XYZ file of C-alpha atoms in Angstrom:
537
model
C -59.096 123.272 47.251
C -56.480 120.455 48.114
C -58.316 117.276 47.863
C -58.736 116.623 51.488
C -55.540 114.005 51.702
C -53.837 116.482 49.628
C -52.084 118.619 51.423
C -48.969 116.577 51.089
C -45.838 117.407 53.213
C -42.358 118.785 51.712
C -40.979 117.387 53.844
C -41.990 113.825 52.664
C -41.823 115.334 48.693
C -38.389 116.144 49.214
C -37.035 112.783 50.455
C -37.825 112.232 46.679
C -35.137 114.073 44.200
C -37.770 114.472 41.355
C -39.913 116.623 44.115
C -37.240 118.029 46.350
C -36.869 120.720 43.762
C -40.644 122.176 43.310
C -42.364 120.756 46.662
C -46.272 120.192 45.336
C -48.407 122.691 47.330
C -51.566 120.648 45.892
C -50.279 117.118 45.790
C -52.381 114.395 45.152
C -50.666 111.896 47.566
C -53.590 110.415 50.042
C -50.727 109.079 51.796
C -49.485 112.039 52.962
C -52.386 112.566 54.938
C -53.618 109.442 56.556
C -52.750 110.532 60.077
C -55.223 111.156 62.846
C -55.879 111.353 66.336
C -55.968 107.252 66.957
C -52.809 106.068 64.292
C -50.003 107.962 62.422
C -50.078 107.984 58.808
C -53.546 106.114 59.213
C -52.582 103.419 61.496
C -55.660 101.804 62.654
C -55.276 101.643 65.935
C -56.900 98.196 67.600
C -57.227 99.243 71.279
C -58.577 102.877 69.962
C -61.256 104.133 71.780
C -63.960 105.023 69.776
C -66.709 104.818 72.240
C -67.355 108.718 72.147
C -66.086 109.642 68.703
C -68.349 110.784 66.087
C -69.647 109.192 62.576
C -69.548 111.597 59.108
C -73.138 111.314 59.506
C -73.658 112.638 63.295
C -70.299 115.036 62.419
C -72.137 116.365 59.199
C -75.898 117.299 61.323
C -73.507 119.254 63.971
C -71.697 121.169 61.316
C -75.040 121.843 59.543
C -77.377 122.936 62.589
C -73.563 125.562 64.088
C -73.921 126.663 60.748
C -77.945 127.589 60.411
C -79.076 129.430 63.242
C -80.528 132.367 63.438
C -78.559 134.852 61.136
C -80.875 132.589 58.229
C -83.402 135.450 59.299
C -82.084 137.559 58.117
C -80.950 136.477 54.576
C -84.512 138.120 53.013
C -83.658 141.168 53.728
C -80.144 140.901 52.433
C -82.064 139.801 49.209
C -83.887 142.543 49.154
C -81.221 145.055 48.892
C -79.249 143.212 46.596
C -82.566 142.109 44.080
C -83.586 138.650 43.408
C -80.377 136.881 41.500
C -77.768 139.556 43.185
C -78.257 137.838 46.714
C -78.507 134.424 45.194
C -74.974 134.867 43.929
C -73.566 136.627 46.734
C -74.694 134.085 49.385
C -72.916 130.995 46.728
C -69.712 133.617 46.938
C -69.951 134.290 51.152
C -70.456 130.502 50.720
C -67.415 129.470 49.325
C -65.079 132.503 50.826
C -66.128 131.622 54.286
C -65.544 127.616 53.435
C -62.706 128.066 51.667
C -61.525 129.720 54.790
C -62.510 127.338 57.224
C -60.603 124.458 55.363
C -57.224 126.271 54.841
C -57.746 126.584 58.845
C -58.167 122.688 58.145
C -55.944 121.850 56.122
C -52.483 123.968 58.237
C -54.088 121.892 61.037
C -53.248 118.674 59.235
C -49.037 120.294 58.136
C -48.849 120.894 61.527
C -49.573 116.863 62.797
C -48.111 114.983 59.770
C -44.714 116.998 60.559
C -45.879 115.738 63.853
C -46.316 112.156 63.587
C -43.222 112.376 61.235
C -40.722 114.317 64.060
C -41.316 111.259 65.841
C -40.663 108.114 63.318
C -37.443 110.069 62.502
C -36.679 110.131 65.491
C -36.900 106.221 65.264
C -40.186 105.703 67.636
C -41.514 102.479 66.280
C -44.507 103.043 69.276
C -47.812 104.447 67.673
C -48.825 105.229 70.193
C -46.664 107.566 71.051
C -46.943 108.637 67.519
C -50.239 109.853 68.173
C -49.975 111.951 71.414
C -50.998 115.218 69.881
C -50.192 116.928 67.268
C -48.209 119.893 68.826
C -46.394 120.317 71.732
C -48.496 123.309 72.657
C -51.670 121.065 72.756
C -50.232 118.462 74.623
C -52.606 115.328 73.747
C -55.848 117.165 72.865
C -56.461 117.875 69.325
C -54.975 120.859 67.526
C -57.673 123.841 68.028
C -57.776 126.460 66.449
C -54.977 129.185 68.050
C -52.902 125.941 68.187
C -52.549 127.106 64.835
C -52.148 130.476 65.307
C -49.428 129.704 67.868
C -47.461 126.914 64.980
C -47.498 130.015 62.553
C -46.861 133.036 64.582
C -45.908 132.152 68.527
C -47.742 132.305 71.233
C -49.287 136.353 71.439
C -50.832 135.570 68.573
C -51.717 132.369 69.681
C -53.534 134.329 72.565
C -54.590 136.584 69.731
C -56.674 134.023 68.587
C -57.827 132.626 71.123
C -59.596 135.582 73.011
C -60.970 136.736 69.303
C -62.876 132.584 69.288
C -64.341 133.113 72.594
C -65.787 136.715 72.193
C -67.288 135.613 69.005
C -68.821 131.783 70.443
C -69.995 133.881 73.513
C -71.066 136.227 71.664
C -72.960 133.951 69.471
C -74.207 132.431 72.850
C -75.566 135.694 74.487
C -77.562 136.058 71.617
C -79.063 132.777 71.382
C -80.022 134.028 74.792
C -82.155 137.516 74.147
C -83.414 135.297 70.890
C -84.711 132.737 72.631
C -86.332 135.743 75.086
C -88.237 137.512 72.669
C -89.279 134.919 70.301
C -90.946 133.289 73.086
C -92.328 136.530 74.079
C -93.767 137.532 71.233
C -95.732 134.016 70.930
C -96.649 134.063 74.521
C -98.608 137.730 74.329
C -101.181 135.796 72.252
C -101.509 132.813 74.498
C -104.186 133.854 77.176
C -103.469 132.416 80.911
C -99.306 132.441 80.016
C -97.785 132.083 83.385
C -96.514 136.469 84.485
C -93.070 134.816 84.094
C -93.111 134.394 79.991
C -94.647 137.458 80.083
C -90.942 139.810 80.081
C -88.221 138.646 78.187
C -85.942 138.396 80.985
C -88.478 136.052 82.175
C -88.431 133.942 79.864
C -84.909 133.852 79.865
C -84.777 132.997 83.197
C -87.206 130.103 82.218
C -84.635 128.544 79.189
C -81.661 128.894 81.436
C -82.219 125.842 83.964
C -82.849 124.235 79.979
C -79.627 125.712 78.763
C -77.668 124.328 82.001
C -78.389 120.842 81.223
C -78.183 120.325 77.586
C -74.462 122.586 77.630
C -73.782 119.540 80.640
C -73.621 116.818 78.016
C -69.760 115.825 77.897
C -68.990 115.666 74.462
C -69.516 116.099 70.842
C -70.892 112.878 70.271
C -73.290 112.108 73.013
C -74.097 116.372 71.793
C -75.407 114.311 68.587
C -78.684 113.444 69.095
C -79.599 117.029 70.225
C -78.138 118.309 67.016
C -80.832 116.146 65.055
C -83.300 117.189 67.162
C -82.652 120.419 67.186
C -82.179 120.202 63.633
C -85.712 119.171 63.064
C -87.080 121.561 64.947
C -85.036 124.329 62.489
C -86.657 122.690 59.678
C -89.839 122.206 61.354
C -89.838 125.907 61.477
C -88.587 126.383 57.901
C -91.850 124.460 56.750
C -94.287 126.638 58.827
C -92.841 129.580 57.229
C -92.844 127.840 53.477
C -96.766 126.854 53.553
C -97.095 130.586 54.659
C -94.709 131.470 51.506
C -97.556 129.399 49.116
C -100.459 130.785 50.878
C -99.440 133.936 49.723
C -97.840 133.467 47.021
C -100.566 134.096 44.247
C -100.983 137.636 45.815
C -97.260 138.043 45.288
C -95.932 141.486 43.882
C -95.105 141.524 40.846
C -93.062 144.475 40.517
C -89.134 143.451 40.380
C -86.314 144.095 43.220
C -84.880 147.615 42.983
C -81.239 146.949 44.585
C -80.233 149.268 46.350
C -76.571 150.262 46.016
C -76.492 152.292 49.319
C -77.212 149.595 51.583
C -74.477 146.899 49.008
C -72.336 146.647 51.786
C -74.559 145.645 55.153
C -76.000 142.994 52.575
C -73.393 141.799 52.050
C -72.245 141.313 55.282
C -75.394 139.963 57.311
C -74.705 137.358 54.384
C -71.310 136.704 55.783
C -72.663 136.658 59.028
C -75.241 134.117 58.480
C -71.780 131.292 58.140
C -71.571 131.252 61.413
C -69.755 128.018 62.442
C -66.011 128.564 61.498
C -65.257 128.142 64.707
C -67.021 124.549 65.483
C -65.544 122.782 62.527
C -61.748 122.234 64.015
C -63.947 120.119 67.700
C -66.107 118.688 65.089
C -63.500 117.347 62.794
C -61.758 116.257 66.105
C -64.259 113.867 66.728
C -64.186 112.238 64.414
C -63.836 108.053 64.625
C -61.748 108.892 60.557
C -61.313 112.325 60.321
C -59.965 111.192 57.101
C -63.803 111.249 55.794
C -63.795 114.389 57.021
C -63.553 116.580 53.666
C -66.744 115.287 52.581
C -68.432 115.620 55.597
C -67.456 119.179 55.499
C -68.143 120.197 51.700
C -71.519 118.586 51.848
C -72.252 120.527 54.808
C -71.013 123.804 53.146
C -73.318 123.252 50.395
C -76.498 122.227 52.000
C -75.855 125.151 54.194
C -75.957 127.504 50.676
C -78.815 126.174 49.828
C -80.677 126.092 52.780
C -80.271 130.272 53.196
C -81.055 130.221 48.906
C -83.646 128.661 49.980
C -84.861 130.761 52.343
C -84.078 134.088 50.731
C -84.881 134.078 48.043
C -88.564 132.826 48.317
C -89.307 134.897 51.004
C -88.405 137.791 49.073
C -90.200 136.349 45.784
C -93.500 136.063 48.087
C -93.635 139.146 50.637
C -91.514 141.727 47.747
C -89.410 143.891 50.212
C -88.677 142.579 53.280
C -87.417 145.939 55.340
C -86.182 144.004 58.285
C -83.756 142.995 59.602
C -86.166 139.557 60.556
C -88.298 137.874 58.424
C -90.492 136.295 61.521
C -90.505 139.670 62.856
C -91.315 141.772 59.119
C -94.415 138.956 59.162
C -95.421 139.347 62.602
C -96.406 143.505 61.119
C -97.487 142.799 57.864
C -99.696 140.157 58.794
C -101.136 141.697 61.787
C -104.727 141.496 61.565
C -104.401 137.328 59.342
C -105.244 135.243 62.590
C -104.547 132.244 60.397
C -101.359 133.849 59.087
C -100.298 134.817 62.888
C -101.362 131.495 64.653
C -98.593 129.822 61.847
C -96.147 132.365 62.838
C -96.352 131.814 66.545
C -95.586 128.584 65.591
C -92.385 128.703 63.403
C -91.517 131.411 65.882
C -91.787 128.575 68.251
C -90.182 125.812 66.495
C -87.054 128.192 65.514
C -86.182 129.894 68.909
C -86.742 125.890 70.265
C -84.136 125.082 67.832
C -81.654 127.732 68.626
C -82.025 126.579 72.446
C -80.828 122.643 71.351
C -77.623 124.697 69.161
C -76.906 126.177 72.011
C -74.048 123.445 73.352
C -72.433 123.052 70.679
C -72.002 126.948 70.057
C -70.074 126.661 73.587
C -67.569 123.849 72.686
C -64.713 125.628 70.917
C -64.779 128.163 74.714
C -64.608 125.216 76.425
C -61.996 123.796 74.347
C -59.878 126.700 75.143
C -60.549 127.775 78.410
C -60.438 124.275 80.503
C -56.701 123.522 79.793
C -56.400 127.374 81.348
C -58.453 126.370 84.668
C -56.974 123.029 84.426
C -53.436 124.648 84.344
C -54.460 127.102 86.757
C -56.064 124.775 89.139
C -52.407 122.661 88.751
C -50.516 125.955 90.223
C -52.123 125.862 93.185
C -52.584 121.743 93.864
C -55.858 121.493 94.188
C -56.842 119.478 91.086
C -60.737 119.392 89.884
C -63.025 116.770 91.208
C -65.951 117.104 89.055
C -64.742 117.000 85.410
C -66.016 115.629 83.091
C -63.437 113.844 80.820
C -62.170 110.597 82.361
C -58.765 111.419 82.128
C -57.894 115.003 81.970
C -54.604 114.511 79.603
C -56.291 112.582 77.312
C -58.955 113.343 74.847
C -59.617 110.218 72.652
C -62.511 109.861 74.767
C -64.202 112.823 73.223
C -63.038 114.950 76.875
C -61.740 118.225 76.881
C -58.669 119.151 79.741
C -60.245 120.533 82.308
C -63.609 120.482 81.574
C -65.422 120.489 84.157
C -69.438 121.341 85.271
C -68.284 124.655 87.249
C -66.738 126.001 83.788
C -70.028 125.396 82.344
C -72.200 126.565 84.405
C -70.237 129.862 84.603
C -69.903 129.814 81.173
C -73.802 129.520 80.744
C -74.324 131.980 83.760
C -72.163 134.613 82.333
C -74.072 134.857 78.783
C -77.129 134.778 80.871
C -76.294 138.149 82.620
C -74.565 140.165 79.774
C -78.348 138.912 77.703
C -80.633 140.316 81.194
C -78.814 143.651 81.998
C -77.300 144.811 78.571
C -79.674 147.273 77.397
C -79.611 146.443 73.116
C -77.561 143.788 73.779
C -78.086 142.257 70.415
C -76.219 146.088 69.072
C -73.511 145.231 71.063
C -73.027 141.887 69.982
C -72.990 142.325 67.005
C -69.931 145.052 67.293
C -68.286 142.183 68.628
C -68.853 139.814 66.603
C -68.175 142.219 63.296
C -64.614 142.439 65.153
C -64.061 139.260 65.940
C -66.542 136.393 63.615
C -64.429 138.836 61.229
C -60.811 138.425 62.438
C -61.766 134.719 62.905
C -63.659 133.539 59.186
C -61.802 136.533 57.133
C -58.624 137.531 59.022
C -57.115 135.412 60.190
C -56.873 132.115 57.433
C -55.018 133.620 55.106
C -52.557 134.988 57.361
C -52.201 131.835 58.290
C -51.492 130.400 55.183
C -49.018 132.997 54.079
C -47.255 131.287 57.269
C -47.359 127.905 56.178
C -45.649 129.629 52.674
C -42.909 130.810 54.579
C -42.005 128.491 56.425
C -42.185 125.714 53.337
C -39.665 128.444 51.374
C -37.425 129.031 53.929
C -37.299 125.796 55.826
C -34.161 123.807 55.633
C -32.828 121.744 53.063
C -34.926 118.454 54.011
C -31.789 116.247 52.053
C -28.865 117.573 54.481
C -30.691 116.049 57.940
C -33.061 113.751 58.896
C -34.038 116.186 61.898
C -35.976 118.606 59.234
C -38.957 118.873 60.690
C -40.312 121.717 62.094
C -39.497 122.362 65.924
C -43.285 122.821 67.614
C -41.540 124.510 70.221
C -41.450 127.514 67.485
C -43.404 129.726 65.564
C -43.298 128.123 62.224
C -41.702 132.134 60.704
C -40.052 134.871 62.064
C -41.909 137.312 60.904
C -44.994 139.383 62.549
C -48.690 138.544 60.980
C -48.604 142.085 60.634
C -46.045 142.190 57.995
C -46.843 139.315 56.395
C -50.207 141.049 54.835
C -48.479 144.409 54.278
C -45.733 143.079 52.051
C -46.331 142.302 48.386
C -44.110 139.538 47.675
C -45.601 137.499 45.011
C -42.549 135.311 43.935
C -41.546 131.957 43.727
C -43.462 128.916 43.156
C -46.361 129.779 45.112
C -46.984 132.990 43.933
C -50.562 132.190 42.975
C -51.213 131.487 46.371
C -49.798 134.120 48.012
C -51.913 136.338 45.798
C -55.094 134.601 46.854
C -54.734 134.713 50.721
C -52.800 138.419 50.440
C -56.732 139.371 48.117
C -58.736 137.008 50.697
C -56.985 139.773 53.413
C -58.186 142.711 52.369
C -61.045 142.100 51.554
C -61.695 141.025 54.881
C -60.470 143.560 56.177
C -62.750 145.373 54.338
C -65.534 142.980 55.693
C -64.268 144.017 59.191
C -64.062 148.136 58.797
C -68.108 147.924 57.018
C -69.796 145.804 59.787
C -67.848 147.218 62.406
C -68.684 151.141 61.328
C -72.521 149.593 60.577
C -72.859 148.079 64.712
C -70.545 151.754 65.928
C -73.854 153.475 63.848
C -76.656 151.878 65.256
C -75.136 152.121 68.874
C -74.686 156.123 68.751
C -78.553 156.423 67.127
C -79.634 154.310 70.361
C -77.317 156.808 72.513
C -78.732 160.278 71.067
C -82.633 158.442 70.963
C -82.065 158.175 74.366
C -80.653 160.914 75.588
C -83.543 162.925 73.715
């Protein structure tokens, strides 16, 4: 992987004769990426508003909590299918694959930002404020989003596709959160005497949770949301702590026979591990929210390593203590296994409550990527109708240095929350339907789109005009970086040129991701068919 500040713009490297003939894709020239949202080329503008920007610690907590969610509870089942050694290796491999793809998007975003800063510099502008007016005309003055990067690579149609995939994935996650809270709090309420009647139904619990989720969703930016993420992380690890107590209480009675690898379930098990990494769409918003985005690489990789360690610990300890985990949720498995043990059931209910509350506090951060995409479109729609929003959360909808989102409003946030609540309420077996959306949209965002973007960047670097011939060689942000379609990029097997290794890597990663998407989609469709046939009977 490239150093955080190592993705040198070949446009700059080309100005040096010794580098012009062979631009270094992963140069260690730190100055090349010293560009952030507060100034170009690493300049520190004293007038920049950092009041709503996040510190590295806050960014770390937000990423860690965003990645560790309900999907973690399915990992013991996955390790049971793969064996302890195979499962642990798979968790590490999937952690690296997901993280590598996330960082690919970050470094391409930074290349675009650097190119824009260079473009303004070459145009003769000496105003640092003008240099920091956003990285892309497509994003105006707002920080670059994942779809902006896609639009830079392949144009507006691809940008819209990426935006649709992100919205689908994030709203699916938020819908699952509603359903998860309803199911787990209901399981606790059924064992507690004299609870209110409304807590004795799945829909009732979700209705009680709705105003709390709405209130949390009104928190305007990532910095102000950081204390909520800390509380969510504390609750999550409290739940893991209770689970650890049960593990060590049962440790003397753990099974001695080794787990048998179920080869027929291997693809689904690996998919379950990969889908546990839920945070790819949070990476750019968290980076953009930092006071100093140059520190993001260390924060990002620490968060990814910590996530992998937590996933591996939960999965392997549970599997070693309880043997073959036959349910997709470790808590559901334990509720069935220890239903006659009142003491362990009490601790399980406590763990369920902690994890459910943690999910509730995580809901608003999972909504942020969708807000970033929908907000500007709502703002444009309102402008087109000469009816500007009056309840905007951001003080200035044109600028996001204060942490606000253009077009953001209480109306937009309320609408998104109500949509996810309604789907969770009215759709039977919503988690099966959502798993299909996750298999398609989640695989696209995490596995398919990043390597395609890297192929587009390589195509752009190989086909850009000679930088020494003109000072206006910076790529035009109005035009896609490549005229070749995304589909053709992954079909052609052109592994020539100075970047042949990166091409081969991206090609392999794309088709591996495509296989994973097919496996996940097939499993989800099979579950839907089983349920439909069962209902018919």
